[in-house]
Amino acid sequence: MDLLLVLVTLVLVLLIYFGLLRHDPRLPPCPSRPLPIIGNLLVLQPDSRAQFRKWRQEFGDLFSFYMGRQLNVVVSGHANIKELLLKKGDDCLDRPRMFFDEATGLPQKGVVMSAGPEWKEQRAVMLSILKDIGMGKNLLAEKIQEEIQNYTEVLAGLGGQPTNLRVITNLSTSNIVCSVAVGRRFEYDDADFREMMTTLDHIAEDLSISNMITYFPLLKYIPGDIFRANRIQSSIKKVMSLVVKHFLQSGGESPDTFISVYMKECQRRRQAGETTTMSEDNLAKIIFDLFIAGTETAATTILWCILYSLNYPEVQQKIYDEIEREVGNERLPSMQDKNKLVYLNAFIMESQRLSSITALFFPRMCTSDISIAGYTLPKGAAVHANLDSISYDEKIWGDNVHVLVPERFIDENGKLKVPEEFCPFGIGKRACPGESWAKTLLFLYLAAMFQRFKFLSPTDGSPPPADYVFGTDVCPVPYEVRVIDRRAEK
Ligand code: HEM
C-alpha cells in the first residue's frame, strides 16, 4: 500500500513536471527546463550581460527563463527591440514589481517604477520641469559649470598621485541633482551629503542581490542578511529621510528649483480643481529617482571615458588637440562649443557604445500579449530590452566592435553622424527622460577635464584593463589614474 502511494505520488510529480511545466511552444526558447518553485535559478549567472550574449548565440534573438514563477523574456537585436518598444510599446509600458521599490515605502510612485496614469502624469511633469530648467533658461548648464569648477580643483589637488576617481566623481554628479532639486550644492566633506552618497552606493551594490527577494520572498528571513534585505531597507529609509530633511523641507524656498516648481504646479492643479496624482509622496520619490537613475550612470560613463583614454592615448591626444584648437586654454568649454568639438562628441558616443552601461536597465512588464518575431510574450511577462545586443552588433558597427573607434560617429565631411541604432538612452515612450541632462553633463565635464588634465596610467605603458563589473549598471573594474594638471606643467 505504502509503495503504491509512493508510486502514485511520483507519477503525479512527473506528470506535473513534464506536463504542466512543459515549455509552451509559443514562448521564446528556454535555455533549460524550468524547475518547480525555483524556475531556471540554477543556471542563472550573476553576470547576465555575458550570459545573455552566450544564450543569444545559442537560442537566437528571443529567449526566456523563469525566476521562480515569473516568466522573463529577453529581446535582442535593433529591429526586434524597436518593434517591442516603439510599435508594441504601449503594451509594455509598466515595470514588474521589484523588492527595492517596495522597500522605499512609496512603491510605484515617482517615475522609474510607477505605472499607468500616475506614471504618465509624473513623467510629463518631470520632463516639463527639466525642459524648463535645462533648455528654457539654461540653468542646468550653469549649475554643471559651477560644479565642474569644484570638481576640477579637487582633481588638480591630487598632485598626480594614482587615484581611483569613483567617489569624487559620484559626489560631483550627485551635486548636480542637488543643485537642480534644491538650488544648492554640498561641500564634498559635508557629513550628511557623504552619508547620503555612501548609502546610495550601498543601495546600488545591493540592488541585484536583493532583487532575488522579489521572486523568493522567504529569502529575506535567512539569517545573516545574505540577500541584503535588511541593509537595503535601512539604506533606503535613511536616504528617504535625508531627502525629506535636506530637500523637501527647504527645496520650496528658492525659485527655479525642481522642488519649488513641482510644488507650485501641484498647488495650482489642486486649486483649479483638477484631478491630479501630483503629491509630496510622488515628489519625494522623484528626487530619489533622480539620484538612483541620474548620478551613478553619469559618473560611470565619465569613468569609462577616462579608462578608454588611458587605453587609447592617441585618442586622448586628438581630443586635447581639438580642444586646444577650437576653444583654447583660457576659458572653460561651454555649450556653445559643442558643435565645434566633433571628435570629443564622437569619443563620448563611442565610449557609451563600447561600455554599454545600461546593457540591461530595469525591465518592463507586458500588460497584454505581445507577438514578436513569431513568438508570444504573454501578459504578465517581464521583458528585458537587451541594449547590449545593439551596441555590439557587427552588422551595424562592423567587425571591430570591441575596439574604440570614435571615427564611427564622424561622416566623410567631418560632421557628427548619429546612426539610428545608437540608443544608450533607450527607445520609445519610456526612454530616459534625463538624456538631454546627461548629454550636457558628459560634454561639459569631459571637455573641461581633457582641456585641463592629462590622464596617465599609474605605470607607464601598462594601462588598467578595460574590464567590467556587472551590477545595476556596467562599471569598469576599479582602477587608478594619474591626473596631471597641464597648468602646473607650464
Ligand atoms: C549616461 C547617462 C544615462 C544613461 C546611459 C541612461 C539610460 C537610461 C535608460 C536606458 C533608461 C531606461 C529606459 C527604458 O526603460 O526603456 C533610463 C531611464 C531613466 N533615466 Fe536615464 N540614463 C542616464 C542618465 C540619466 C540622468 C542624468 C537622469 C536624470 C534626470 C536620468 C533619469 C532617468 C529616469 C527618471 C528614468 C526612468 C524613466 C521611466 O521609467 O519613465 N537618467 N535611463
mmCIF file of C-alpha atoms and ligand atoms in Angstrom, residues 85 95 111-113 119 123 126 130 289-290 293-295 297-298 301 352 357-358 361-362 364 387 423-427 429-435 437-438 441-442, ligand 1:
data_model
loop_
_atom_site.group_PDB
_atom_site.id
_atom_site.type_symbol
_atom_site.label_atom_id
_atom_site.label_comp_id
_atom_site.label_asym_id
_atom_site.label_seq_id
_atom_site.Cartn_x
_atom_site.Cartn_y
_atom_site.Cartn_z
ATOM 1 C CA LEU A 85 9.443 49.436 -27.571
ATOM 2 C CA ARG A 95 7.508 47.732 -14.886
ATOM 3 C CA VAL A 111 8.779 57.937 -12.409
ATOM 4 C CA VAL A 112 11.209 54.998 -12.558
ATOM 5 C CA MET A 113 8.900 52.374 -11.040
ATOM 6 C CA TRP A 119 3.484 57.304 -14.371
ATOM 7 C CA ARG A 123 6.845 61.674 -16.194
ATOM 8 C CA MET A 126 9.322 65.751 -14.704
ATOM 9 C CA LEU A 130 13.641 69.509 -16.739
ATOM 10 C CA ASP A 289 14.669 58.533 -8.743
ATOM 11 C CA LEU A 290 16.933 61.363 -9.858
ATOM 12 C CA ALA A 293 18.892 56.935 -12.231
ATOM 13 C CA GLY A 294 20.893 60.098 -12.813
ATOM 14 C CA THR A 295 24.068 60.127 -10.740
ATOM 15 C CA THR A 297 25.008 56.450 -14.718
ATOM 16 C CA ALA A 298 26.678 59.783 -15.473
ATOM 17 C CA THR A 301 30.226 56.983 -18.133
ATOM 18 C CA GLN A 352 28.869 54.870 -24.489
ATOM 19 C CA ILE A 357 26.479 50.760 -19.213
ATOM 20 C CA THR A 358 22.732 50.234 -19.313
ATOM 21 C CA PHE A 361 18.040 48.547 -17.431
ATOM 22 C CA PHE A 362 15.056 47.787 -15.185
ATOM 23 C CA ARG A 364 9.239 46.267 -18.463
ATOM 24 C CA LEU A 387 20.510 47.151 -25.476
ATOM 25 C CA CYS A 423 20.392 54.256 -28.410
ATOM 26 C CA PRO A 424 22.112 54.120 -24.989
ATOM 27 C CA PHE A 425 19.172 56.071 -23.529
ATOM 28 C CA GLY A 426 16.583 53.550 -24.665
ATOM 29 C CA ILE A 427 13.781 53.813 -27.210
ATOM 30 C CA LYS A 429 7.793 56.475 -24.571
ATOM 31 C CA ARG A 430 9.694 55.253 -21.524
ATOM 32 C CA ALA A 431 13.179 56.120 -22.816
ATOM 33 C CA CYS A 432 15.459 58.094 -20.493
ATOM 34 C CA PRO A 433 13.947 61.492 -19.616
ATOM 35 C CA GLY A 434 17.419 62.610 -18.489
ATOM 36 C CA GLU A 435 19.003 62.203 -21.942
ATOM 37 C CA TRP A 437 20.753 66.399 -18.997
ATOM 38 C CA ALA A 438 23.222 63.521 -19.374
ATOM 39 C CA LEU A 441 26.786 66.912 -18.319
ATOM 40 C CA LEU A 442 29.042 64.491 -20.183
HETATM 41 C C1 HEM B 1 24.826 58.398 -19.305
HETATM 42 C C2 HEM B 1 23.796 58.560 -18.553
HETATM 43 C C3 HEM B 1 22.480 57.836 -18.663
HETATM 44 C C4 HEM B 1 22.122 56.716 -19.381
HETATM 45 C C5 HEM B 1 23.004 55.854 -20.280
HETATM 46 C C6 HEM B 1 20.711 56.469 -19.114
HETATM 47 C C7 HEM B 1 19.978 55.439 -19.680
HETATM 48 C C8 HEM B 1 18.665 55.144 -19.344
HETATM 49 C C9 HEM B 1 17.916 54.031 -19.867
HETATM 50 C C10 HEM B 1 18.425 53.014 -20.891
HETATM 51 C C11 HEM B 1 16.690 54.066 -19.294
HETATM 52 C C12 HEM B 1 15.575 53.023 -19.442
HETATM 53 C C13 HEM B 1 14.532 53.353 -20.425
HETATM 54 C C14 HEM B 1 13.500 52.238 -20.557
HETATM 55 O O1 HEM B 1 13.020 51.644 -19.589
HETATM 56 O O2 HEM B 1 13.208 51.976 -21.712
HETATM 57 C C15 HEM B 1 16.658 55.218 -18.404
HETATM 58 C C16 HEM B 1 15.573 55.568 -17.633
HETATM 59 C C17 HEM B 1 15.553 56.667 -16.796
HETATM 60 N N1 HEM B 1 16.548 57.619 -16.650
HETATM 61 FE FE1 HEM B 1 18.335 57.598 -17.542
HETATM 62 N N2 HEM B 1 20.248 57.436 -18.277
HETATM 63 C C18 HEM B 1 21.286 58.293 -17.974
HETATM 64 C C19 HEM B 1 21.234 59.423 -17.193
HETATM 65 C C20 HEM B 1 20.107 59.904 -16.584
HETATM 66 C C21 HEM B 1 20.030 61.171 -15.890
HETATM 67 C C22 HEM B 1 21.151 62.208 -15.767
HETATM 68 C C23 HEM B 1 18.781 61.253 -15.371
HETATM 69 C C24 HEM B 1 18.244 62.425 -14.591
HETATM 70 C C25 HEM B 1 17.213 63.097 -14.937
HETATM 71 C C26 HEM B 1 18.059 60.030 -15.734
HETATM 72 C C27 HEM B 1 16.768 59.712 -15.378
HETATM 73 C C28 HEM B 1 16.105 58.571 -15.764
HETATM 74 C C29 HEM B 1 14.761 58.216 -15.296
HETATM 75 C C30 HEM B 1 13.912 59.010 -14.306
HETATM 76 C C31 HEM B 1 14.425 57.021 -15.952
HETATM 77 C C32 HEM B 1 13.119 56.242 -15.834
HETATM 78 C C33 HEM B 1 12.174 56.645 -16.962
HETATM 79 C C34 HEM B 1 10.815 55.960 -16.894
HETATM 80 O O3 HEM B 1 10.710 54.891 -16.324
HETATM 81 O O4 HEM B 1 9.865 56.541 -17.451
HETATM 82 N N3 HEM B 1 18.897 59.249 -16.484
HETATM 83 N N4 HEM B 1 17.873 55.858 -18.465
#
